[in-house]
mmCIF file of C-alpha atoms and ligand atoms in Angstrom:
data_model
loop_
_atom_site.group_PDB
_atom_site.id
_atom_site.type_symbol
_atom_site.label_atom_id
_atom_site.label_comp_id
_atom_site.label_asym_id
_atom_site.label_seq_id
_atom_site.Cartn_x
_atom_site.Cartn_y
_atom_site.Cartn_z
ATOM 1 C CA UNK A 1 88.404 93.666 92.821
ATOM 2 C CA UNK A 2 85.052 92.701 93.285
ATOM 3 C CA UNK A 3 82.101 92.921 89.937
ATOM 4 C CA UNK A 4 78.291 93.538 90.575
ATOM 5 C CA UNK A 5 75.616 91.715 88.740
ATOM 6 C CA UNK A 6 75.307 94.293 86.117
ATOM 7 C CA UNK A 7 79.485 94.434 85.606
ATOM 8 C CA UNK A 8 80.489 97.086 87.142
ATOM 9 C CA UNK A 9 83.633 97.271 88.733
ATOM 10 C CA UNK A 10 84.013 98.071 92.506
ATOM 11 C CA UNK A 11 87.087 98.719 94.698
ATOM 12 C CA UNK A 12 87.940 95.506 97.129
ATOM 13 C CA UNK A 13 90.517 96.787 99.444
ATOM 14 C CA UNK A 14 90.880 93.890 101.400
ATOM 15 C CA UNK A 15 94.002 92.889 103.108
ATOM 16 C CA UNK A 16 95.304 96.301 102.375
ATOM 17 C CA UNK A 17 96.227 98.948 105.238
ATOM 18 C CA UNK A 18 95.503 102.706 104.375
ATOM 19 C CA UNK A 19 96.576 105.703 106.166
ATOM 20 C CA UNK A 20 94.314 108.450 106.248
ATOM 21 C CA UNK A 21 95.283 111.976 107.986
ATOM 22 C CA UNK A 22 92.995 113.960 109.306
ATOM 23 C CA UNK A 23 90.451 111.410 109.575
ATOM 24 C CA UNK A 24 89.178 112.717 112.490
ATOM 25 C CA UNK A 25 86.463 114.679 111.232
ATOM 26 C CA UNK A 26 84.803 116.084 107.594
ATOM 27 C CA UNK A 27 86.246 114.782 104.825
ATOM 28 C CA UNK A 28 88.781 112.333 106.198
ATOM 29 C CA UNK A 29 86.325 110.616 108.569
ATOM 30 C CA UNK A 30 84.077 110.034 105.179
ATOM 31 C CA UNK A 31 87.385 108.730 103.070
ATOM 32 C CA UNK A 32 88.246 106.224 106.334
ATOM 33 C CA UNK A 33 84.401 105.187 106.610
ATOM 34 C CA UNK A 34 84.556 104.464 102.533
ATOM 35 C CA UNK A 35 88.254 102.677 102.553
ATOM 36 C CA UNK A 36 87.125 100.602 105.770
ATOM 37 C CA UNK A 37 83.725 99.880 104.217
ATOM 38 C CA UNK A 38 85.802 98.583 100.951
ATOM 39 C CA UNK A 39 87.738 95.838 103.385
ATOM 40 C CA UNK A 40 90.855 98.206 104.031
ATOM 41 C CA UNK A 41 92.005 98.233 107.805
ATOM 42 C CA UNK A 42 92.192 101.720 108.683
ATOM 43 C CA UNK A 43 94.692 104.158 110.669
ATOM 44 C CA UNK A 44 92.652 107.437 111.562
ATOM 45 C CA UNK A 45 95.411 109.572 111.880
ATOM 46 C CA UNK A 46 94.584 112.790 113.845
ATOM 47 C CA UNK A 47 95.974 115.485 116.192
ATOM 48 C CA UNK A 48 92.636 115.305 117.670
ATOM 49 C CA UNK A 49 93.279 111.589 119.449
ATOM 50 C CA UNK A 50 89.795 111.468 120.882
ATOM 51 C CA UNK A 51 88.130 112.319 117.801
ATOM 52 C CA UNK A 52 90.342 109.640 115.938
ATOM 53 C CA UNK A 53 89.284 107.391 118.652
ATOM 54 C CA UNK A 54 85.742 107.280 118.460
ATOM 55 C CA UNK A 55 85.893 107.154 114.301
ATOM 56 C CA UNK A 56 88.325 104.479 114.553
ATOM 57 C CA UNK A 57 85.807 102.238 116.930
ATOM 58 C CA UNK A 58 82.555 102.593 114.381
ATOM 59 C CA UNK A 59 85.100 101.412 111.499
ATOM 60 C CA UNK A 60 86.933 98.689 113.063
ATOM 61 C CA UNK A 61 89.789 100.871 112.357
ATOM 62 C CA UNK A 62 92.954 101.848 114.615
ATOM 63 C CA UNK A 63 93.349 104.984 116.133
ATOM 64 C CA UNK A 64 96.929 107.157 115.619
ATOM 65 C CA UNK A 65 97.128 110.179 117.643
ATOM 66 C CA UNK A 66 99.599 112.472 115.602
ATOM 67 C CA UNK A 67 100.466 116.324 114.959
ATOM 68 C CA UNK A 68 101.361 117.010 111.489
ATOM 69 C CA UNK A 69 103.039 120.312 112.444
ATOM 70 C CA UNK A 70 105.763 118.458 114.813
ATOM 71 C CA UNK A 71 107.554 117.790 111.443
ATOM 72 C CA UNK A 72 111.123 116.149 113.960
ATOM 73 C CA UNK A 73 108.469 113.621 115.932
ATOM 74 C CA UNK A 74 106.726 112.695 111.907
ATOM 75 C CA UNK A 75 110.151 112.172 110.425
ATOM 76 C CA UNK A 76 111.222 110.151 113.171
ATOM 77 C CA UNK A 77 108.594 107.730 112.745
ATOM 78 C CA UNK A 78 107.980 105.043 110.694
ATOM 79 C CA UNK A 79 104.434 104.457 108.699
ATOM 80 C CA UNK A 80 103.198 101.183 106.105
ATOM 81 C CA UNK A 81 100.241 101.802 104.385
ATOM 82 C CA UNK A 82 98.907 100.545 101.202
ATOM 83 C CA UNK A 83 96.792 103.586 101.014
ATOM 84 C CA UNK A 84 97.397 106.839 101.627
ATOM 85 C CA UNK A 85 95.243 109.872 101.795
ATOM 86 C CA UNK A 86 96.914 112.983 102.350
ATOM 87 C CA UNK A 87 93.851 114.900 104.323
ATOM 88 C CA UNK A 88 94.492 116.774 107.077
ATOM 89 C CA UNK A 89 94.002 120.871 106.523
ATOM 90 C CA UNK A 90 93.827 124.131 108.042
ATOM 91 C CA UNK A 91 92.560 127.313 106.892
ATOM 92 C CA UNK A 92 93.562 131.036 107.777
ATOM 93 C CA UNK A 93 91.615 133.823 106.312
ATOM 94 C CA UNK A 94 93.664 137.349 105.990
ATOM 95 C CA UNK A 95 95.023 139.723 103.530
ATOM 96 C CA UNK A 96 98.727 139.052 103.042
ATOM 97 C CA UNK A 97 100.077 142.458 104.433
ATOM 98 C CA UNK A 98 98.330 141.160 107.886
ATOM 99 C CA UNK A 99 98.850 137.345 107.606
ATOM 100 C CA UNK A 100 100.489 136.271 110.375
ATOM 101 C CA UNK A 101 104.178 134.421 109.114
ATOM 102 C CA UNK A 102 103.591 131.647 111.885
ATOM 103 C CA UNK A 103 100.682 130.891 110.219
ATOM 104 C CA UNK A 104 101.961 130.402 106.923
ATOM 105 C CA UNK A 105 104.770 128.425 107.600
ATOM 106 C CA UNK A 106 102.230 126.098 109.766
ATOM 107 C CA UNK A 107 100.040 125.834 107.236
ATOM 108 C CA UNK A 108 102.961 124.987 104.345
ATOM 109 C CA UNK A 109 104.209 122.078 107.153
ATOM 110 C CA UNK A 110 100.959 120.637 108.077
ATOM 111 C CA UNK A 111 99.520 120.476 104.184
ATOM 112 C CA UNK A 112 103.146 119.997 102.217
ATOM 113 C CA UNK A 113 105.999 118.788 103.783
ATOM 114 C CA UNK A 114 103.773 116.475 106.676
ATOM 115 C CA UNK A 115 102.516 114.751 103.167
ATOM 116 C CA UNK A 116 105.976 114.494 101.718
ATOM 117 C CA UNK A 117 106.991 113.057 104.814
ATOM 118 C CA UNK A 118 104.466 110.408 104.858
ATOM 119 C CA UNK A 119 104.853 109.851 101.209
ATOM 120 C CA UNK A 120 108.254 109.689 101.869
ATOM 121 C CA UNK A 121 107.904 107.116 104.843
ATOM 122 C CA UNK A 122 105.462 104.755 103.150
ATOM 123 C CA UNK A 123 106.766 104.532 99.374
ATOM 124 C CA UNK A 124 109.660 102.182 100.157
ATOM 125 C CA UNK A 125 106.517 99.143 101.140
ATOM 126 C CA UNK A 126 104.367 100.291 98.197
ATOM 127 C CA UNK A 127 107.803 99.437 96.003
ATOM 128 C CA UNK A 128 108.376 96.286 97.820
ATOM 129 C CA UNK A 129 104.861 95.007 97.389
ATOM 130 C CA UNK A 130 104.531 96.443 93.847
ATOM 131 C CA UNK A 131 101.225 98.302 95.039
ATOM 132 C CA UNK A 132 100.216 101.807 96.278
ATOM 133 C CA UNK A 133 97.755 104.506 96.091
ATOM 134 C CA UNK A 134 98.100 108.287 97.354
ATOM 135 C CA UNK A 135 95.673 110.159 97.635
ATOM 136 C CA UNK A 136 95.706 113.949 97.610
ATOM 137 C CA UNK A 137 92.492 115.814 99.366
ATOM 138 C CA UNK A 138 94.061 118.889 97.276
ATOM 139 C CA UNK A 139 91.204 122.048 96.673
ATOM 140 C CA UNK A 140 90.175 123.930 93.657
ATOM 141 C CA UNK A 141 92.724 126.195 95.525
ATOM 142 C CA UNK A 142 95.658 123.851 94.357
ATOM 143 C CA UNK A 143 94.759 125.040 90.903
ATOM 144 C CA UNK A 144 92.501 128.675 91.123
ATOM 145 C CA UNK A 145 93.500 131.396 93.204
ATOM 146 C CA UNK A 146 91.117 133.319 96.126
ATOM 147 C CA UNK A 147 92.170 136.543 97.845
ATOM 148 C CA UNK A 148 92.988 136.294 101.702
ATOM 149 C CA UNK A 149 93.812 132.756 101.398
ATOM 150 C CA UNK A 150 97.748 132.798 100.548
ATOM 151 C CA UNK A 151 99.046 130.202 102.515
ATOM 152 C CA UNK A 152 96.317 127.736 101.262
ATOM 153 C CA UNK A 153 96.450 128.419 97.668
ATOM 154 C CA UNK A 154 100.418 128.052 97.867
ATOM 155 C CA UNK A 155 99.939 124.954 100.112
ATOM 156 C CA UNK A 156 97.836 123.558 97.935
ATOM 157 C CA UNK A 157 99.577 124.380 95.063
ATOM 158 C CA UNK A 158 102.132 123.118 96.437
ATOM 159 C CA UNK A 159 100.905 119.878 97.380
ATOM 160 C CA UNK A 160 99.577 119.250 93.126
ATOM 161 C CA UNK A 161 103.522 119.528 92.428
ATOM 162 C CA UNK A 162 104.271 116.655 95.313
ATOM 163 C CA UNK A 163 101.452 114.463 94.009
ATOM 164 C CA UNK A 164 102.456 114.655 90.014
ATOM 165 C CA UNK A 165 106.571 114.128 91.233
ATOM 166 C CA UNK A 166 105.231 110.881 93.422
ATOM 167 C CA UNK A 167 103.226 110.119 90.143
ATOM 168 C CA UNK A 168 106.266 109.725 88.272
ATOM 169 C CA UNK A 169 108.835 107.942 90.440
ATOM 170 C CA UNK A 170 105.916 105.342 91.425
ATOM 171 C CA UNK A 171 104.545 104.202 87.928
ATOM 172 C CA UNK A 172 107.043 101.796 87.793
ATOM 173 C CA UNK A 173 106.236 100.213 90.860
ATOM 174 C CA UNK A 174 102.516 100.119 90.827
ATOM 175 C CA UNK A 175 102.141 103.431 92.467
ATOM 176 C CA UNK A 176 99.513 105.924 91.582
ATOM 177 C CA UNK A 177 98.767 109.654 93.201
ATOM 178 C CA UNK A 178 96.722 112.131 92.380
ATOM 179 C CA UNK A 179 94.556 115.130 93.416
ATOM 180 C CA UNK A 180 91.147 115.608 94.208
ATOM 181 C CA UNK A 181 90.127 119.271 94.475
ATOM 182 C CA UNK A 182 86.867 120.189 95.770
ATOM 183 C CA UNK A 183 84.907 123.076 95.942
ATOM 184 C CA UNK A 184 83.407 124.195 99.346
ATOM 185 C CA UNK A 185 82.496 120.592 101.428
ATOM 186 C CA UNK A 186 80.278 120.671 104.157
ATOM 187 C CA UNK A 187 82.422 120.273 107.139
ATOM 188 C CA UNK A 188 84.060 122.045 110.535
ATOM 189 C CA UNK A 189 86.882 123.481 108.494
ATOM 190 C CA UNK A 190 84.486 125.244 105.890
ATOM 191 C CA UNK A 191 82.115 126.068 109.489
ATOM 192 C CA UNK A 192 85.163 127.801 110.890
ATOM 193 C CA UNK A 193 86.230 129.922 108.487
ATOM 194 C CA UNK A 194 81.922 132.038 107.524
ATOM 195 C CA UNK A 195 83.367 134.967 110.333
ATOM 196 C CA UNK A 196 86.851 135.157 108.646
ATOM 197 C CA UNK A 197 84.909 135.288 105.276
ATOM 198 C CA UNK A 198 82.283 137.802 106.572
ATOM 199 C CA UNK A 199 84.899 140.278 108.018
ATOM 200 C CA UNK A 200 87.634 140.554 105.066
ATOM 201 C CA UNK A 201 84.908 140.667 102.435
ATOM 202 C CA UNK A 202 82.256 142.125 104.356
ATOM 203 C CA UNK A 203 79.091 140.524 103.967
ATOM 204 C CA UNK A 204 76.728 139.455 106.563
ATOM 205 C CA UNK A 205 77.835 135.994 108.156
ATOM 206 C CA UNK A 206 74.417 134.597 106.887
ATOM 207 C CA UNK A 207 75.040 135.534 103.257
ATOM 208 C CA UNK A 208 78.739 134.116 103.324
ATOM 209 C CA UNK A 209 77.741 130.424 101.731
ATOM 210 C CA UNK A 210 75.879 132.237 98.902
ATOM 211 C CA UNK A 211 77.632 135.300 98.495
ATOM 212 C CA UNK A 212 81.350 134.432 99.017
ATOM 213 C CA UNK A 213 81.399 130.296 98.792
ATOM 214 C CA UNK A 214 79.275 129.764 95.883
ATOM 215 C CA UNK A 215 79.879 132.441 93.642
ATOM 216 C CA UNK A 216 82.362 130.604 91.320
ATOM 217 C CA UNK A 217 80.337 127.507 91.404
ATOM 218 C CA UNK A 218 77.884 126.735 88.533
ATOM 219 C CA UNK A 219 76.337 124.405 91.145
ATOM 220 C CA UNK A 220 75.000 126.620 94.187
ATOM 221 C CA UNK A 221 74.990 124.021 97.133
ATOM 222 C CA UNK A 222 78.124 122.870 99.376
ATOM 223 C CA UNK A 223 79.024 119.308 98.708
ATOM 224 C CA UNK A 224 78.970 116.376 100.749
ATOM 225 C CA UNK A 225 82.047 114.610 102.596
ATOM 226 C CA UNK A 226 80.398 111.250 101.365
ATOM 227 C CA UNK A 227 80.666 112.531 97.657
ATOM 228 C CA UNK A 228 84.436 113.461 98.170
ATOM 229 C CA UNK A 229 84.771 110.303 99.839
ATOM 230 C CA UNK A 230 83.267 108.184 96.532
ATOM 231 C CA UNK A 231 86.136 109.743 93.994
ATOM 232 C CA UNK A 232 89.122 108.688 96.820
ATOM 233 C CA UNK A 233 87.649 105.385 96.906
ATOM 234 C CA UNK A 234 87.455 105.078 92.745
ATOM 235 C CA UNK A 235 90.768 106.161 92.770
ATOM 236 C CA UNK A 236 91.969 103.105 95.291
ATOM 237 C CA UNK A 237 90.352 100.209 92.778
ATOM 238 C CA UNK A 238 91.613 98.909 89.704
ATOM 239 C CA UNK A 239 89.663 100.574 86.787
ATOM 240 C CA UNK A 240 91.973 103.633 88.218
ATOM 241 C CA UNK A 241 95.052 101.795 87.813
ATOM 242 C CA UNK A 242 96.496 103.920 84.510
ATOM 243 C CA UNK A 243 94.968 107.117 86.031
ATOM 244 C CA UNK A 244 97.962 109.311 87.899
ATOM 245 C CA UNK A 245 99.209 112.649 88.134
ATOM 246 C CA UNK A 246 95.897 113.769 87.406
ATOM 247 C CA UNK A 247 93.878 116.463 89.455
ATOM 248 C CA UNK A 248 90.118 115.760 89.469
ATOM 249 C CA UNK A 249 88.135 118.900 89.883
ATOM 250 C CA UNK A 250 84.443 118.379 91.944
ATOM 251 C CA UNK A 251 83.423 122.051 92.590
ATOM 252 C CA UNK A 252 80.511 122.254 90.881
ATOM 253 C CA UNK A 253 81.790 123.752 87.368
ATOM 254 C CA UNK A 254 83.882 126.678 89.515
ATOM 255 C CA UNK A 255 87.428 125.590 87.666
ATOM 256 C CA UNK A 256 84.956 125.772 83.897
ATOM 257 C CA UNK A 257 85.515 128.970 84.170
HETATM 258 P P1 NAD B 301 87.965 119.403 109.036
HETATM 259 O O1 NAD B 301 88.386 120.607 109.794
HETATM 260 O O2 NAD B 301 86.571 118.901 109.151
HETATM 261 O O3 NAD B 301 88.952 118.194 109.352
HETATM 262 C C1 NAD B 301 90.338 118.352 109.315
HETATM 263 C C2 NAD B 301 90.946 117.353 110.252
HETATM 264 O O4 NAD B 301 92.370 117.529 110.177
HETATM 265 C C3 NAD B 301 90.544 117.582 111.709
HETATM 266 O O5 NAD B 301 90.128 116.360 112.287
HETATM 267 C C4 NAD B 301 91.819 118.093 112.364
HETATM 268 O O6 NAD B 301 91.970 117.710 113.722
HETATM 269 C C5 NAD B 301 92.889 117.462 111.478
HETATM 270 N N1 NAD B 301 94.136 118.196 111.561
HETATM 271 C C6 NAD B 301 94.318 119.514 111.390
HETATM 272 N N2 NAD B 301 95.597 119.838 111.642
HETATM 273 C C7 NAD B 301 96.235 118.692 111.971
HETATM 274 C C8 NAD B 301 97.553 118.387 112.376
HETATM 275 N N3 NAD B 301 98.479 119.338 112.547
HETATM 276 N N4 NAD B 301 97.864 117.098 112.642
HETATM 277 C C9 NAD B 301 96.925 116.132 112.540
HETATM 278 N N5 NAD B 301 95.650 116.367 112.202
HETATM 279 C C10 NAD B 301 95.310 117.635 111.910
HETATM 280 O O7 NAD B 301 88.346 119.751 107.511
HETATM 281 P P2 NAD B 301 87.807 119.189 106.114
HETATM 282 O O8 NAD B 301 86.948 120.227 105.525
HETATM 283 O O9 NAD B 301 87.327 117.804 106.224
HETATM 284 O O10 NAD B 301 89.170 119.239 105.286
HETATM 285 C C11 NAD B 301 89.923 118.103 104.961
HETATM 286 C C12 NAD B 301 90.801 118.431 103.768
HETATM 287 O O11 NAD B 301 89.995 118.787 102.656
HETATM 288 C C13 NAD B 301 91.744 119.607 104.004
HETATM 289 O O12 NAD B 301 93.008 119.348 103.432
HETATM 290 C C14 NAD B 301 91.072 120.739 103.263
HETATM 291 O O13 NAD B 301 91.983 121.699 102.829
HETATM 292 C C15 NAD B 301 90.456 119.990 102.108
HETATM 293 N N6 NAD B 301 89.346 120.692 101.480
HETATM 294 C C16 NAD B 301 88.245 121.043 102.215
HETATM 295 C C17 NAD B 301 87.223 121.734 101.591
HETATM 296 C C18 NAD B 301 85.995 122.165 102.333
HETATM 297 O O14 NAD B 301 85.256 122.977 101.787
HETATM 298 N N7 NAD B 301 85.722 121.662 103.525
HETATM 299 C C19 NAD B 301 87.314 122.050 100.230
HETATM 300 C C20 NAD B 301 88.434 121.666 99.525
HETATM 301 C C21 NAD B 301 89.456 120.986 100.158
#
């Protein structure tokens, strides 16, 4: 752990290895930039291997080219990370009487039982070495509700009750995880999802951000990826070392109500 001048406590991450999913793009590239800038040595774990690729060269990082939805090819193999940030997501916008089932159970393996797979895989070296941190890119989802998103808010959901379990089987070994749940980042996934948003609640694509996105939020802007990136990081270093099972809410005063 590393001190500045005026005493304040920053993370040092060197000689540690930390996994990040879906570091590809948005919020995952910004928590591997952060971990990497912090001394870590980074695996950019994406389905998109290109993508993983070319954030993996500007980080000194290593590239991992994996689908989190081919559940029998991520059990079979075997991961060691110091750090783990469970980040990869999807998004599907529909009413439930037209949600399509394949959709749902895609979106349950990719954002709960890929995680509890890599938890699963990479707790047995955090034991051994008496040191771990998982990270949870959760959502104000994983603890509000929004209509036409049911197989988010459940993943996500779902995902808060893996991160608090993991909490409580790793305190004795130096093993935190938590949440972080964001309001609306700006990123591809949030990009991808203003014509869904337009059509089921029908607004104007160009009022979606202000009408739909923001409406809960006490603060009316989209956050950064950088800014998500910071709290992962804080929750890597030591002066988070008695903070787990805990969900940290950054969505601009949306879960104050
Ligand atoms: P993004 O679309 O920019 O990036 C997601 C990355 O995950 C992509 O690189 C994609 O290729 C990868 N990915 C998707 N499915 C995968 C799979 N099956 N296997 C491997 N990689 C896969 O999204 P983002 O906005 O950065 O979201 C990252 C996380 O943050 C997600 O879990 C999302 O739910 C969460 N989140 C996002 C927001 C937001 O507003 N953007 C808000 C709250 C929470």
């Amino acid at each position: 752990m590393a001190t500045t001048r005026d005493g304040i406590r920053s993370t040092d991450l060197t000689g540690r290895t930390a996994l990040v999913t879906g570091a590809a793009s948005g919020i995952g590239a910004a928590c591997a930039t952060a971990l990497a800038a912090a001394g870590a040595h980074v695996l950019v774990a994406d389905r998109d291997a290109a993508g993983a690729e070319r954030i993996a060269a500007g980080i000194h990082g290593e590239a991992l080219a994996i689908d989190l939805a081919d559940l029998d090819a991520l059990a079979a193999r075997s991961f060691d990370a110091d750090v783990l940030v469970n980040n990869a997501g999807i998004q599907t916008v529909a009413p439930i009487v037209d949600f399509d089932p394949a959709a749902f159970r895609r979106m349950i393996d990719v954002m709960v039982t890929a995680p509890f797979l890599l938890v699963r895989a990479v707790l047995p070296g955090m034991y051994e070495r008496g040191w771990g941190r998982v990270v949870n890119i959760s959502s104000v989802h994983g603890i509000r509700a929004s209509a036409f998103k049911s197989a988010y808010v459940t993943a996500k959901h779902g995902l808060e009750g893996l991160s608090k379990v993991t909490a409580l089987e790793g305190a004795a070994h130096g093993v935190t995880s938590n949440c972080i749940n964001p309001g609306y980042v700006r990123t591809p996934l949030v990009e991808k999802q203003i014509a869904d948003q337009a059509r089921v609640h029908a607004v104007p694509e160009s009022e979606v951000i202000e009408k739909v996105m923001l409406v809960e939020s006490a603060i009316k802007r989209l956050l950064e990826p950088a800014e998500v990136a910071d709290l992962a990081l804080w929750l890597c270093g030591e002066s988070a070392a008695s903070v787990t099972g805990a969900s940290y809410a950054m969505d601009g005063g949306w879960s104050a109500r």
